[in-house]
């Protein structure tokens, strides 16, 4: 996540130098919110994953706006150009790798916790165990995130 944050902060800093303070760009505001969210996330806390998911959805929205070539303002156009200059194409790959790492950490912690359960507890919580196994066996990172956020085990 640090690589992602670094690139975003570069774009924010340069945009703030270039753009007048009264600029009405949507993307720059969203980027600032995303960086602020990254700065406060505790990746060891599973409840933080909901905040991460929200931030990732915002990022997806930003990337979608950036790719559409239809900007709400000149400020958005400037920010997109700065993204391109700083390698926005790589950001999605960085994001996916970081998300995959975070989900793997959650998986390991839940698996370790469930490994302490007795057979009778596993049987009583069969639906929860099934949800976890579905999550664990999912290969697509976004589907895996969806399974996690719709599960009962976090």
PDB file of C-alpha atoms in Angstrom:
ATOM      1  CA  UNK A   1       0.000   0.000   0.000  1.00  0.00           C
ATOM      2  CA  UNK A   2       2.925   2.295   0.609  1.00  0.00           C
ATOM      3  CA  UNK A   3       3.800   2.343  -3.118  1.00  0.00           C
ATOM      4  CA  UNK A   4       0.245   3.241  -3.978  1.00  0.00           C
ATOM      5  CA  UNK A   5       0.105   5.945  -1.340  1.00  0.00           C
ATOM      6  CA  UNK A   6       3.421   7.379  -2.549  1.00  0.00           C
ATOM      7  CA  UNK A   7       2.248   7.699  -6.164  1.00  0.00           C
ATOM      8  CA  UNK A   8      -1.031   9.257  -5.077  1.00  0.00           C
ATOM      9  CA  UNK A   9       0.739  11.724  -2.826  1.00  0.00           C
ATOM     10  CA  UNK A  10       3.025  12.731  -5.718  1.00  0.00           C
ATOM     11  CA  UNK A  11      -0.010  13.396  -7.903  1.00  0.00           C
ATOM     12  CA  UNK A  12      -1.729  15.357  -5.108  1.00  0.00           C
ATOM     13  CA  UNK A  13       1.353  17.469  -4.372  1.00  0.00           C
ATOM     14  CA  UNK A  14       1.950  18.328  -8.019  1.00  0.00           C
ATOM     15  CA  UNK A  15      -1.729  19.041  -8.657  1.00  0.00           C
ATOM     16  CA  UNK A  16      -1.830  21.416  -5.700  1.00  0.00           C
ATOM     17  CA  UNK A  17       1.195  23.258  -7.100  1.00  0.00           C
ATOM     18  CA  UNK A  18      -0.320  23.544 -10.574  1.00  0.00           C
ATOM     19  CA  UNK A  19      -4.001  24.148  -9.848  1.00  0.00           C
ATOM     20  CA  UNK A  20      -5.484  27.271  -8.292  1.00  0.00           C
ATOM     21  CA  UNK A  21      -6.876  26.692  -4.765  1.00  0.00           C
ATOM     22  CA  UNK A  22     -10.470  27.243  -5.913  1.00  0.00           C
ATOM     23  CA  UNK A  23     -10.313  24.404  -8.470  1.00  0.00           C
ATOM     24  CA  UNK A  24     -13.407  22.228  -8.452  1.00  0.00           C
ATOM     25  CA  UNK A  25     -11.880  18.891  -9.445  1.00  0.00           C
ATOM     26  CA  UNK A  26     -13.592  15.769  -8.150  1.00  0.00           C
ATOM     27  CA  UNK A  27     -10.634  13.420  -8.644  1.00  0.00           C
ATOM     28  CA  UNK A  28      -8.180  15.410  -6.512  1.00  0.00           C
ATOM     29  CA  UNK A  29     -10.641  15.532  -3.612  1.00  0.00           C
ATOM     30  CA  UNK A  30     -11.219  11.772  -3.882  1.00  0.00           C
ATOM     31  CA  UNK A  31      -7.482  11.121  -3.983  1.00  0.00           C
ATOM     32  CA  UNK A  32      -6.969  13.128  -0.808  1.00  0.00           C
ATOM     33  CA  UNK A  33      -9.740  11.153   0.902  1.00  0.00           C
ATOM     34  CA  UNK A  34      -8.206   7.880  -0.277  1.00  0.00           C
ATOM     35  CA  UNK A  35      -4.724   8.791   1.025  1.00  0.00           C
ATOM     36  CA  UNK A  36      -6.224   9.905   4.343  1.00  0.00           C
ATOM     37  CA  UNK A  37      -8.046   6.559   4.602  1.00  0.00           C
ATOM     38  CA  UNK A  38      -4.834   4.648   3.856  1.00  0.00           C
ATOM     39  CA  UNK A  39      -2.995   6.598   6.542  1.00  0.00           C
ATOM     40  CA  UNK A  40      -5.469   5.546   9.223  1.00  0.00           C
ATOM     41  CA  UNK A  41      -6.068   1.892   8.268  1.00  0.00           C
ATOM     42  CA  UNK A  42      -4.966  -0.849  10.624  1.00  0.00           C
ATOM     43  CA  UNK A  43      -4.516  -3.889   8.399  1.00  0.00           C
ATOM     44  CA  UNK A  44      -4.473  -6.216  11.405  1.00  0.00           C
ATOM     45  CA  UNK A  45      -8.030  -5.200  12.294  1.00  0.00           C
ATOM     46  CA  UNK A  46     -10.603  -7.082  10.211  1.00  0.00           C
ATOM     47  CA  UNK A  47     -13.193  -4.356  10.796  1.00  0.00           C
ATOM     48  CA  UNK A  48     -10.943  -2.015   8.860  1.00  0.00           C
ATOM     49  CA  UNK A  49     -11.528  -4.107   5.736  1.00  0.00           C
ATOM     50  CA  UNK A  50     -14.895  -2.452   5.225  1.00  0.00           C
ATOM     51  CA  UNK A  51     -13.173   0.925   5.156  1.00  0.00           C
ATOM     52  CA  UNK A  52     -10.585  -0.481   2.773  1.00  0.00           C
ATOM     53  CA  UNK A  53     -13.324  -1.818   0.526  1.00  0.00           C
ATOM     54  CA  UNK A  54     -14.965   1.628   0.460  1.00  0.00           C
ATOM     55  CA  UNK A  55     -11.632   3.224  -0.392  1.00  0.00           C
ATOM     56  CA  UNK A  56     -11.031   0.690  -3.158  1.00  0.00           C
ATOM     57  CA  UNK A  57     -14.450   1.407  -4.619  1.00  0.00           C
ATOM     58  CA  UNK A  58     -13.580   5.108  -4.621  1.00  0.00           C
ATOM     59  CA  UNK A  59     -10.319   4.305  -6.372  1.00  0.00           C
ATOM     60  CA  UNK A  60     -12.172   2.237  -8.954  1.00  0.00           C
ATOM     61  CA  UNK A  61     -14.476   5.207  -9.517  1.00  0.00           C
ATOM     62  CA  UNK A  62     -11.476   7.518  -9.915  1.00  0.00           C
ATOM     63  CA  UNK A  63      -9.855   5.180 -12.437  1.00  0.00           C
ATOM     64  CA  UNK A  64     -13.141   4.909 -14.315  1.00  0.00           C
ATOM     65  CA  UNK A  65     -13.494   8.695 -14.500  1.00  0.00           C
ATOM     66  CA  UNK A  66      -9.875   9.001 -15.569  1.00  0.00           C
ATOM     67  CA  UNK A  67     -10.372   6.489 -18.361  1.00  0.00           C
ATOM     68  CA  UNK A  68     -13.591   7.985 -19.679  1.00  0.00           C
ATOM     69  CA  UNK A  69     -11.999  11.124 -21.137  1.00  0.00           C
ATOM     70  CA  UNK A  70     -15.102  13.012 -19.971  1.00  0.00           C
ATOM     71  CA  UNK A  71     -13.989  15.228 -17.126  1.00  0.00           C
ATOM     72  CA  UNK A  72     -16.126  17.378 -14.868  1.00  0.00           C
ATOM     73  CA  UNK A  73     -13.493  20.095 -14.833  1.00  0.00           C
ATOM     74  CA  UNK A  74     -10.127  21.139 -16.167  1.00  0.00           C
ATOM     75  CA  UNK A  75      -8.729  20.287 -12.739  1.00  0.00           C
ATOM     76  CA  UNK A  76      -9.734  16.641 -13.238  1.00  0.00           C
ATOM     77  CA  UNK A  77      -8.014  16.639 -16.614  1.00  0.00           C
ATOM     78  CA  UNK A  78      -4.803  17.971 -15.031  1.00  0.00           C
ATOM     79  CA  UNK A  79      -4.915  15.301 -12.312  1.00  0.00           C
ATOM     80  CA  UNK A  80      -5.410  12.546 -14.902  1.00  0.00           C
ATOM     81  CA  UNK A  81      -2.418  13.813 -16.863  1.00  0.00           C
ATOM     82  CA  UNK A  82      -0.353  13.678 -13.661  1.00  0.00           C
ATOM     83  CA  UNK A  83      -1.544  10.108 -13.109  1.00  0.00           C
ATOM     84  CA  UNK A  84      -0.387   9.175 -16.590  1.00  0.00           C
ATOM     85  CA  UNK A  85       2.935  10.897 -15.991  1.00  0.00           C
ATOM     86  CA  UNK A  86       3.456   8.895 -12.782  1.00  0.00           C
ATOM     87  CA  UNK A  87       2.421   5.521 -14.182  1.00  0.00           C
ATOM     88  CA  UNK A  88      -1.275   5.099 -13.424  1.00  0.00           C
ATOM     89  CA  UNK A  89      -1.301   1.909 -15.475  1.00  0.00           C
ATOM     90  CA  UNK A  90       0.673   0.168 -12.737  1.00  0.00           C
ATOM     91  CA  UNK A  91      -1.566   1.346  -9.894  1.00  0.00           C
ATOM     92  CA  UNK A  92      -4.286  -1.219 -10.448  1.00  0.00           C
ATOM     93  CA  UNK A  93      -1.721  -4.033 -10.351  1.00  0.00           C
ATOM     94  CA  UNK A  94      -0.188  -2.619  -7.152  1.00  0.00           C
ATOM     95  CA  UNK A  95      -3.640  -2.328  -5.639  1.00  0.00           C
ATOM     96  CA  UNK A  96      -4.573  -5.900  -6.539  1.00  0.00           C
ATOM     97  CA  UNK A  97      -1.327  -7.263  -5.066  1.00  0.00           C
ATOM     98  CA  UNK A  98      -1.875  -5.343  -1.828  1.00  0.00           C
ATOM     99  CA  UNK A  99      -5.487  -6.455  -1.611  1.00  0.00           C
ATOM    100  CA  UNK A 100      -4.437 -10.046  -2.226  1.00  0.00           C
ATOM    101  CA  UNK A 101      -1.844  -9.813   0.569  1.00  0.00           C
ATOM    102  CA  UNK A 102      -4.380  -8.325   2.971  1.00  0.00           C
ATOM    103  CA  UNK A 103      -6.961 -10.999   2.173  1.00  0.00           C
ATOM    104  CA  UNK A 104      -4.337 -13.722   2.649  1.00  0.00           C
ATOM    105  CA  UNK A 105      -3.553 -12.305   6.094  1.00  0.00           C
ATOM    106  CA  UNK A 106      -7.236 -12.366   7.048  1.00  0.00           C
ATOM    107  CA  UNK A 107      -7.517 -15.915   5.722  1.00  0.00           C
ATOM    108  CA  UNK A 108      -4.561 -17.089   7.804  1.00  0.00           C
ATOM    109  CA  UNK A 109      -5.861 -15.471  10.987  1.00  0.00           C
ATOM    110  CA  UNK A 110      -9.365 -16.904  10.618  1.00  0.00           C
ATOM    111  CA  UNK A 111      -7.961 -20.324   9.721  1.00  0.00           C
ATOM    112  CA  UNK A 112      -5.690 -20.260  12.780  1.00  0.00           C
ATOM    113  CA  UNK A 113      -8.632 -19.296  14.995  1.00  0.00           C
ATOM    114  CA  UNK A 114     -10.925 -21.979  13.553  1.00  0.00           C
ATOM    115  CA  UNK A 115      -8.202 -24.602  13.954  1.00  0.00           C
ATOM    116  CA  UNK A 116      -8.678 -24.298  17.716  1.00  0.00           C
ATOM    117  CA  UNK A 117     -12.355 -25.293  17.459  1.00  0.00           C
ATOM    118  CA  UNK A 118     -13.542 -28.706  18.585  1.00  0.00           C
ATOM    119  CA  UNK A 119     -15.365 -31.009  16.172  1.00  0.00           C
ATOM    120  CA  UNK A 120     -18.660 -30.235  17.886  1.00  0.00           C
ATOM    121  CA  UNK A 121     -18.099 -26.487  17.539  1.00  0.00           C
ATOM    122  CA  UNK A 122     -17.211 -26.926  13.871  1.00  0.00           C
ATOM    123  CA  UNK A 123     -20.439 -28.903  13.404  1.00  0.00           C
ATOM    124  CA  UNK A 124     -22.517 -26.248  15.196  1.00  0.00           C
ATOM    125  CA  UNK A 125     -20.983 -23.578  12.960  1.00  0.00           C
ATOM    126  CA  UNK A 126     -21.128 -25.549   9.711  1.00  0.00           C
ATOM    127  CA  UNK A 127     -22.548 -22.631   7.707  1.00  0.00           C
ATOM    128  CA  UNK A 128     -19.792 -20.329   8.937  1.00  0.00           C
ATOM    129  CA  UNK A 129     -17.157 -22.935   8.081  1.00  0.00           C
ATOM    130  CA  UNK A 130     -18.695 -23.301   4.609  1.00  0.00           C
ATOM    131  CA  UNK A 131     -18.561 -19.523   4.089  1.00  0.00           C
ATOM    132  CA  UNK A 132     -14.931 -19.481   5.145  1.00  0.00           C
ATOM    133  CA  UNK A 133     -14.021 -22.384   2.851  1.00  0.00           C
ATOM    134  CA  UNK A 134     -15.758 -20.663  -0.065  1.00  0.00           C
ATOM    135  CA  UNK A 135     -13.751 -17.528   0.735  1.00  0.00           C
ATOM    136  CA  UNK A 136     -10.516 -19.477   1.056  1.00  0.00           C
ATOM    137  CA  UNK A 137     -11.013 -21.318  -2.245  1.00  0.00           C
ATOM    138  CA  UNK A 138     -11.921 -18.211  -4.264  1.00  0.00           C
ATOM    139  CA  UNK A 139      -9.110 -17.278  -6.655  1.00  0.00           C
ATOM    140  CA  UNK A 140     -10.379 -13.937  -8.012  1.00  0.00           C
ATOM    141  CA  UNK A 141      -9.269 -11.200  -5.608  1.00  0.00           C
ATOM    142  CA  UNK A 142     -12.406  -9.066  -6.074  1.00  0.00           C
ATOM    143  CA  UNK A 143     -14.745 -12.037  -5.669  1.00  0.00           C
ATOM    144  CA  UNK A 144     -12.774 -13.018  -2.581  1.00  0.00           C
ATOM    145  CA  UNK A 145     -13.221  -9.517  -1.145  1.00  0.00           C
ATOM    146  CA  UNK A 146     -16.932  -9.718  -1.891  1.00  0.00           C
ATOM    147  CA  UNK A 147     -17.206 -13.085  -0.128  1.00  0.00           C
ATOM    148  CA  UNK A 148     -15.381 -11.658   2.872  1.00  0.00           C
ATOM    149  CA  UNK A 149     -17.567  -8.594   3.203  1.00  0.00           C
ATOM    150  CA  UNK A 150     -20.730 -10.688   2.867  1.00  0.00           C
ATOM    151  CA  UNK A 151     -19.611 -13.330   5.356  1.00  0.00           C
ATOM    152  CA  UNK A 152     -20.371 -13.856   9.020  1.00  0.00           C
ATOM    153  CA  UNK A 153     -16.822 -14.779  10.042  1.00  0.00           C
ATOM    154  CA  UNK A 154     -15.462 -11.250  10.369  1.00  0.00           C
TER     155      UNK A 154
END
